[in-house]
PDB file of N, CA and C and ligand atoms in Angstrom:
ATOM      1  N   UNK E  11     -14.736 124.842-130.177  1.00 77.00           N
ATOM      2  CA  UNK E  11     -15.901 125.483-131.002  1.00 77.00           C
ATOM      3  C   UNK E  11     -17.022 124.573-130.645  1.00 77.00           C
ATOM      4  N   UNK E  12     -17.815 125.671-129.937  1.00 87.00           N
ATOM      5  CA  UNK E  12     -19.248 124.909-129.450  1.00 87.00           C
ATOM      6  C   UNK E  12     -20.391 124.723-131.069  1.00 87.00           C
ATOM      7  N   UNK E  13     -20.945 124.022-130.637  1.00 90.00           N
ATOM      8  CA  UNK E  13     -22.027 123.639-131.896  1.00 90.00           C
ATOM      9  C   UNK E  13     -22.955 124.801-132.099  1.00 90.00           C
ATOM     10  N   UNK E  14     -23.216 125.318-133.256  1.00 90.00           N
ATOM     11  CA  UNK E  14     -24.091 126.372-133.391  1.00 90.00           C
ATOM     12  C   UNK E  14     -25.430 126.114-134.169  1.00 90.00           C
ATOM     13  N   UNK E  15     -26.463 126.672-133.993  1.00 90.00           N
ATOM     14  CA  UNK E  15     -27.524 126.221-134.703  1.00 90.00           C
ATOM     15  C   UNK E  15     -27.647 126.764-136.257  1.00 90.00           C
ATOM     16  N   UNK E  16     -27.811 126.087-137.053  1.00 92.00           N
ATOM     17  CA  UNK E  16     -27.761 126.536-138.604  1.00 92.00           C
ATOM     18  C   UNK E  16     -28.944 127.564-138.915  1.00 92.00           C
ATOM     19  N   UNK E  17     -29.805 127.534-138.448  1.00 92.00           N
ATOM     20  CA  UNK E  17     -30.793 128.625-138.507  1.00 92.00           C
ATOM     21  C   UNK E  17     -31.675 129.126-137.394  1.00 92.00           C
ATOM     22  N   UNK E  18     -32.129 130.329-137.365  1.00 92.00           N
ATOM     23  CA  UNK E  18     -32.855 130.592-136.240  1.00 92.00           C
ATOM     24  C   UNK E  18     -34.267 130.111-136.297  1.00 92.00           C
ATOM     25  N   UNK E  19     -34.877 129.709-135.253  1.00 90.00           N
ATOM     26  CA  UNK E  19     -36.356 129.317-135.262  1.00 90.00           C
ATOM     27  C   UNK E  19     -36.914 130.401-135.403  1.00 90.00           C
ATOM     28  N   UNK E  20     -38.120 130.154-136.108  1.00 94.00           N
ATOM     29  CA  UNK E  20     -39.226 131.302-136.592  1.00 94.00           C
ATOM     30  C   UNK E  20     -39.926 131.668-135.068  1.00 94.00           C
ATOM     31  N   UNK E  21     -40.373 132.611-135.103  1.00 94.00           N
ATOM     32  CA  UNK E  21     -41.426 133.154-134.081  1.00 94.00           C
ATOM     33  C   UNK E  21     -42.691 132.159-133.710  1.00 94.00           C
ATOM     34  N   UNK E  22     -43.159 131.604-134.913  1.00 94.00           N
ATOM     35  CA  UNK E  22     -44.297 130.642-134.662  1.00 94.00           C
ATOM     36  C   UNK E  22     -43.635 129.552-134.116  1.00 94.00           C
ATOM     37  N   UNK E  23     -42.631 128.865-134.486  1.00 92.00           N
ATOM     38  CA  UNK E  23     -42.074 127.762-133.957  1.00 92.00           C
ATOM     39  C   UNK E  23     -41.632 127.660-132.586  1.00 92.00           C
ATOM     40  N   UNK E  24     -41.271 128.870-132.064  1.00 90.00           N
ATOM     41  CA  UNK E  24     -40.774 129.103-130.758  1.00 90.00           C
ATOM     42  C   UNK E  24     -42.008 129.324-130.023  1.00 90.00           C
ATOM     43  N   UNK E  25     -42.964 129.943-130.401  1.00 89.00           N
ATOM     44  CA  UNK E  25     -44.336 129.889-129.593  1.00 89.00           C
ATOM     45  C   UNK E  25     -44.876 128.510-129.488  1.00 89.00           C
ATOM     46  N   UNK E  26     -44.827 128.111-130.831  1.00 87.00           N
ATOM     47  CA  UNK E  26     -45.608 126.540-130.666  1.00 87.00           C
ATOM     48  C   UNK E  26     -45.018 125.618-129.579  1.00 87.00           C
ATOM     49  N   UNK E  27     -43.596 125.746-129.639  1.00 84.00           N
ATOM     50  CA  UNK E  27     -42.865 124.857-128.636  1.00 84.00           C
ATOM     51  C   UNK E  27     -43.329 125.364-127.311  1.00 84.00           C
ATOM     52  N   UNK E  28     -43.296 126.534-126.995  1.00 82.00           N
ATOM     53  CA  UNK E  28     -43.821 127.069-125.468  1.00 82.00           C
ATOM     54  C   UNK E  28     -45.308 126.769-125.138  1.00 82.00           C
ATOM     55  N   UNK E  29     -46.026 126.976-126.022  1.00 79.00           N
ATOM     56  CA  UNK E  29     -47.499 126.636-125.842  1.00 79.00           C
ATOM     57  C   UNK E  29     -47.737 125.062-125.536  1.00 79.00           C
ATOM     58  N   UNK E  30     -47.007 124.309-126.325  1.00 74.00           N
ATOM     59  CA  UNK E  30     -47.182 122.637-126.088  1.00 74.00           C
ATOM     60  C   UNK E  30     -46.586 122.506-124.708  1.00 74.00           C
ATOM     61  N   UNK E  31     -45.283 123.131-124.226  1.00 70.00           N
ATOM     62  CA  UNK E  31     -44.968 122.595-122.979  1.00 70.00           C
ATOM     63  C   UNK E  31     -46.119 123.116-121.924  1.00 70.00           C
ATOM     64  N   UNK E  32     -46.459 124.272-121.933  1.00 64.00           N
ATOM     65  CA  UNK E  32     -47.265 124.798-121.113  1.00 64.00           C
ATOM     66  C   UNK E  32     -48.701 123.972-120.870  1.00 64.00           C
ATOM     67  N   UNK E  33     -49.250 123.569-122.013  1.00 61.00           N
ATOM     68  CA  UNK E  33     -50.631 122.746-122.062  1.00 61.00           C
ATOM     69  C   UNK E  33     -50.117 121.619-121.378  1.00 61.00           C
ATOM     70  N   UNK E  34     -49.110 120.850-121.659  1.00 59.00           N
ATOM     71  CA  UNK E  34     -48.781 119.458-121.087  1.00 59.00           C
ATOM     72  C   UNK E  34     -48.730 119.537-119.746  1.00 59.00           C
ATOM     73  N   UNK E  35     -47.895 120.686-118.963  1.00 64.00           N
ATOM     74  CA  UNK E  35     -47.605 120.555-117.835  1.00 64.00           C
ATOM     75  C   UNK E  35     -48.792 120.914-116.796  1.00 64.00           C
ATOM     76  N   UNK E  36     -49.561 121.904-117.315  1.00 68.00           N
ATOM     77  CA  UNK E  36     -50.713 122.325-116.383  1.00 68.00           C
ATOM     78  C   UNK E  36     -52.082 121.923-116.535  1.00 68.00           C
ATOM     79  N   UNK E  37     -51.937 120.454-115.992  1.00 78.00           N
ATOM     80  CA  UNK E  37     -53.436 119.665-116.068  1.00 78.00           C
ATOM     81  C   UNK E  37     -53.840 119.163-114.633  1.00 78.00           C
ATOM     82  N   UNK E  38     -54.931 119.535-114.363  1.00 82.00           N
ATOM     83  CA  UNK E  38     -55.326 119.012-112.931  1.00 82.00           C
ATOM     84  C   UNK E  38     -56.701 118.123-113.026  1.00 82.00           C
ATOM     85  N   UNK E  39     -56.792 117.447-112.159  1.00 85.00           N
ATOM     86  CA  UNK E  39     -58.026 116.494-112.363  1.00 85.00           C
ATOM     87  C   UNK E  39     -59.262 117.475-111.727  1.00 85.00           C
ATOM     88  N   UNK E  40     -60.433 117.333-112.769  1.00 84.00           N
ATOM     89  CA  UNK E  40     -61.545 118.108-112.158  1.00 84.00           C
ATOM     90  C   UNK E  40     -62.045 117.655-110.921  1.00 84.00           C
ATOM     91  N   UNK E  41     -62.343 118.651-110.069  1.00 81.00           N
ATOM     92  CA  UNK E  41     -63.132 118.260-108.695  1.00 81.00           C
ATOM     93  C   UNK E  41     -64.596 117.292-108.862  1.00 81.00           C
ATOM     94  N   UNK E  42     -65.083 117.999-109.876  1.00 81.00           N
ATOM     95  CA  UNK E  42     -66.574 117.448-110.351  1.00 81.00           C
ATOM     96  C   UNK E  42     -66.472 115.916-110.855  1.00 81.00           C
ATOM     97  N   UNK E  43     -65.776 116.250-112.009  1.00 84.00           N
ATOM     98  CA  UNK E  43     -65.864 114.862-112.995  1.00 84.00           C
ATOM     99  C   UNK E  43     -64.733 114.155-113.029  1.00 84.00           C
ATOM    100  N   UNK E  44     -63.522 114.641-112.540  1.00 84.00           N
ATOM    101  CA  UNK E  44     -62.273 113.803-112.572  1.00 84.00           C
ATOM    102  C   UNK E  44     -61.527 113.943-113.883  1.00 84.00           C
ATOM    103  N   UNK E  45     -62.015 114.564-115.100  1.00 85.00           N
ATOM    104  CA  UNK E  45     -61.172 114.474-116.226  1.00 85.00           C
ATOM    105  C   UNK E  45     -60.059 115.662-116.060  1.00 85.00           C
ATOM    106  N   UNK E  46     -59.026 115.614-116.789  1.00 85.00           N
ATOM    107  CA  UNK E  46     -57.924 116.612-116.597  1.00 85.00           C
ATOM    108  C   UNK E  46     -58.535 117.698-117.516  1.00 85.00           C
ATOM    109  N   UNK E  47     -58.090 118.990-116.525  1.00 83.00           N
ATOM    110  CA  UNK E  47     -58.663 120.020-117.139  1.00 83.00           C
ATOM    111  C   UNK E  47     -57.385 121.153-116.850  1.00 83.00           C
ATOM    112  N   UNK E  48     -57.527 122.389-117.467  1.00 81.00           N
ATOM    113  CA  UNK E  48     -56.393 123.438-117.200  1.00 81.00           C
ATOM    114  C   UNK E  48     -56.800 123.981-115.707  1.00 81.00           C
ATOM    115  N   UNK E  49     -55.817 124.237-114.768  1.00 80.00           N
ATOM    116  CA  UNK E  49     -56.332 124.771-113.629  1.00 80.00           C
ATOM    117  C   UNK E  49     -56.746 126.334-113.666  1.00 80.00           C
ATOM    118  N   UNK E  50     -57.452 126.854-112.707  1.00 80.00           N
ATOM    119  CA  UNK E  50     -58.035 128.068-112.687  1.00 80.00           C
ATOM    120  C   UNK E  50     -58.801 128.237-113.982  1.00 80.00           C
ATOM    121  N   UNK E  51     -59.614 127.383-114.585  1.00 81.00           N
ATOM    122  CA  UNK E  51     -60.438 127.602-115.766  1.00 81.00           C
ATOM    123  C   UNK E  51     -61.651 126.573-115.451  1.00 81.00           C
ATOM    124  N   UNK E  52     -62.683 126.882-116.260  1.00 84.00           N
ATOM    125  CA  UNK E  52     -63.893 126.438-116.154  1.00 84.00           C
ATOM    126  C   UNK E  52     -63.633 124.930-116.873  1.00 84.00           C
ATOM    127  N   UNK E  53     -64.007 123.978-116.098  1.00 84.00           N
ATOM    128  CA  UNK E  53     -63.984 122.354-116.636  1.00 84.00           C
ATOM    129  C   UNK E  53     -64.558 122.421-118.102  1.00 84.00           C
ATOM    130  N   UNK E  54     -63.869 121.787-119.265  1.00 81.00           N
ATOM    131  CA  UNK E  54     -64.517 121.704-120.289  1.00 81.00           C
ATOM    132  C   UNK E  54     -65.493 120.652-120.506  1.00 81.00           C
ATOM    133  N   UNK E  55     -65.577 119.763-119.732  1.00 81.00           N
ATOM    134  CA  UNK E  55     -66.378 118.477-119.762  1.00 81.00           C
ATOM    135  C   UNK E  55     -67.532 118.849-118.964  1.00 81.00           C
ATOM    136  N   UNK E  56     -67.455 119.479-117.818  1.00 83.00           N
ATOM    137  CA  UNK E  56     -68.797 119.540-117.157  1.00 83.00           C
ATOM    138  C   UNK E  56     -69.231 121.005-116.675  1.00 83.00           C
ATOM    139  N   UNK E  57     -68.330 122.058-116.710  1.00 80.00           N
ATOM    140  CA  UNK E  57     -68.558 123.404-116.683  1.00 80.00           C
ATOM    141  C   UNK E  57     -68.555 123.806-115.283  1.00 80.00           C
ATOM    142  N   UNK E  58     -67.713 122.937-114.638  1.00 79.00           N
ATOM    143  CA  UNK E  58     -67.603 123.125-113.075  1.00 79.00           C
ATOM    144  C   UNK E  58     -66.386 124.175-112.799  1.00 79.00           C
ATOM    145  N   UNK E  59     -66.287 125.052-112.168  1.00 79.00           N
ATOM    146  CA  UNK E  59     -65.285 125.917-111.431  1.00 79.00           C
ATOM    147  C   UNK E  59     -65.423 126.453-109.970  1.00 79.00           C
ATOM    148  N   UNK E  60     -64.417 126.032-108.967  1.00 73.00           N
ATOM    149  CA  UNK E  60     -64.659 126.486-107.946  1.00 73.00           C
ATOM    150  C   UNK E  60     -65.723 125.824-106.995  1.00 73.00           C
ATOM    151  N   UNK E  61     -65.948 124.672-107.206  1.00 68.00           N
ATOM    152  CA  UNK E  61     -67.183 124.023-106.667  1.00 68.00           C
ATOM    153  C   UNK E  61     -68.513 124.532-107.057  1.00 68.00           C
ATOM    154  N   UNK E  62     -68.725 125.198-108.128  1.00 68.00           N
ATOM    155  CA  UNK E  62     -69.751 125.630-108.642  1.00 68.00           C
ATOM    156  C   UNK E  62     -70.099 125.259-110.005  1.00 68.00           C
ATOM    157  N   UNK E  63     -71.287 125.220-110.548  1.00 71.00           N
ATOM    158  CA  UNK E  63     -71.558 124.924-112.076  1.00 71.00           C
ATOM    159  C   UNK E  63     -71.835 126.122-112.587  1.00 71.00           C
ATOM    160  N   UNK E  64     -70.979 126.494-113.704  1.00 68.00           N
ATOM    161  CA  UNK E  64     -71.225 127.683-114.413  1.00 68.00           C
ATOM    162  C   UNK E  64     -71.657 127.565-115.615  1.00 68.00           C
ATOM    163  N   UNK E  65     -72.376 126.338-115.882  1.00 64.00           N
ATOM    164  CA  UNK E  65     -72.859 126.016-117.179  1.00 64.00           C
ATOM    165  C   UNK E  65     -74.005 126.741-117.694  1.00 64.00           C
ATOM    166  N   UNK E  66     -74.971 127.005-116.591  1.00 59.00           N
ATOM    167  CA  UNK E  66     -76.086 127.730-116.860  1.00 59.00           C
ATOM    168  C   UNK E  66     -75.920 129.088-117.238  1.00 59.00           C
ATOM    169  N   UNK E  67     -75.109 129.939-116.961  1.00 56.00           N
ATOM    170  CA  UNK E  67     -74.818 131.202-117.199  1.00 56.00           C
ATOM    171  C   UNK E  67     -74.090 131.407-118.274  1.00 56.00           C
ATOM    172  N   UNK E  68     -72.796 130.700-118.579  1.00 53.00           N
ATOM    173  CA  UNK E  68     -71.773 131.195-119.606  1.00 53.00           C
ATOM    174  C   UNK E  68     -71.467 130.060-120.721  1.00 53.00           C
ATOM    175  N   UNK E  69     -71.993 129.019-120.506  1.00 52.00           N
ATOM    176  CA  UNK E  69     -71.566 127.863-121.730  1.00 52.00           C
ATOM    177  C   UNK E  69     -72.353 128.007-122.934  1.00 52.00           C
ATOM    178  N   UNK E  70     -71.845 128.711-123.947  1.00 57.00           N
ATOM    179  CA  UNK E  70     -72.783 129.016-125.230  1.00 57.00           C
ATOM    180  C   UNK E  70     -71.657 128.330-126.229  1.00 57.00           C
ATOM    181  N   UNK E  71     -70.432 127.553-125.703  1.00 57.00           N
ATOM    182  CA  UNK E  71     -69.697 127.078-126.748  1.00 57.00           C
ATOM    183  C   UNK E  71     -70.180 125.966-127.512  1.00 57.00           C
ATOM    184  N   UNK E  72     -70.660 126.206-128.501  1.00 61.00           N
ATOM    185  CA  UNK E  72     -71.243 125.156-129.396  1.00 61.00           C
ATOM    186  C   UNK E  72     -70.327 125.399-130.851  1.00 61.00           C
ATOM    187  N   UNK E  73     -69.430 124.132-130.658  1.00 60.00           N
ATOM    188  CA  UNK E  73     -68.597 124.020-131.802  1.00 60.00           C
ATOM    189  C   UNK E  73     -69.415 122.903-132.705  1.00 60.00           C
ATOM    190  N   UNK E  74     -68.775 123.373-134.084  1.00 58.00           N
ATOM    191  CA  UNK E  74     -69.594 122.365-134.991  1.00 58.00           C
ATOM    192  C   UNK E  74     -68.984 121.131-135.398  1.00 58.00           C
TER     193      UNK E  74
HETATM  194 ZN1  LIG N  26     -65.242 118.484-115.020  1.00 85.81          ZN
END
C-alpha cells in the first residue's frame, strides 16, 4: 500500500509552490549593475535591458 495524500492541495497552494520555484531558479546577474534579476526582463534596480537603459521611456514604477 502506497502512501496517499490525505487532502488535495488547493489551486492557490499549487500555484504558489510553482511560482516560488520559478522565482528561485530564474535569476541572472544584471550586466549593468550586477544585481540578481529575472532574465529577459528589465532590471528592477537600474532599468537596463539588452545593453540599453530603458529608464527614460518606461519606468513609471512608483511604489508607495
Ligand atoms: Zn541592473
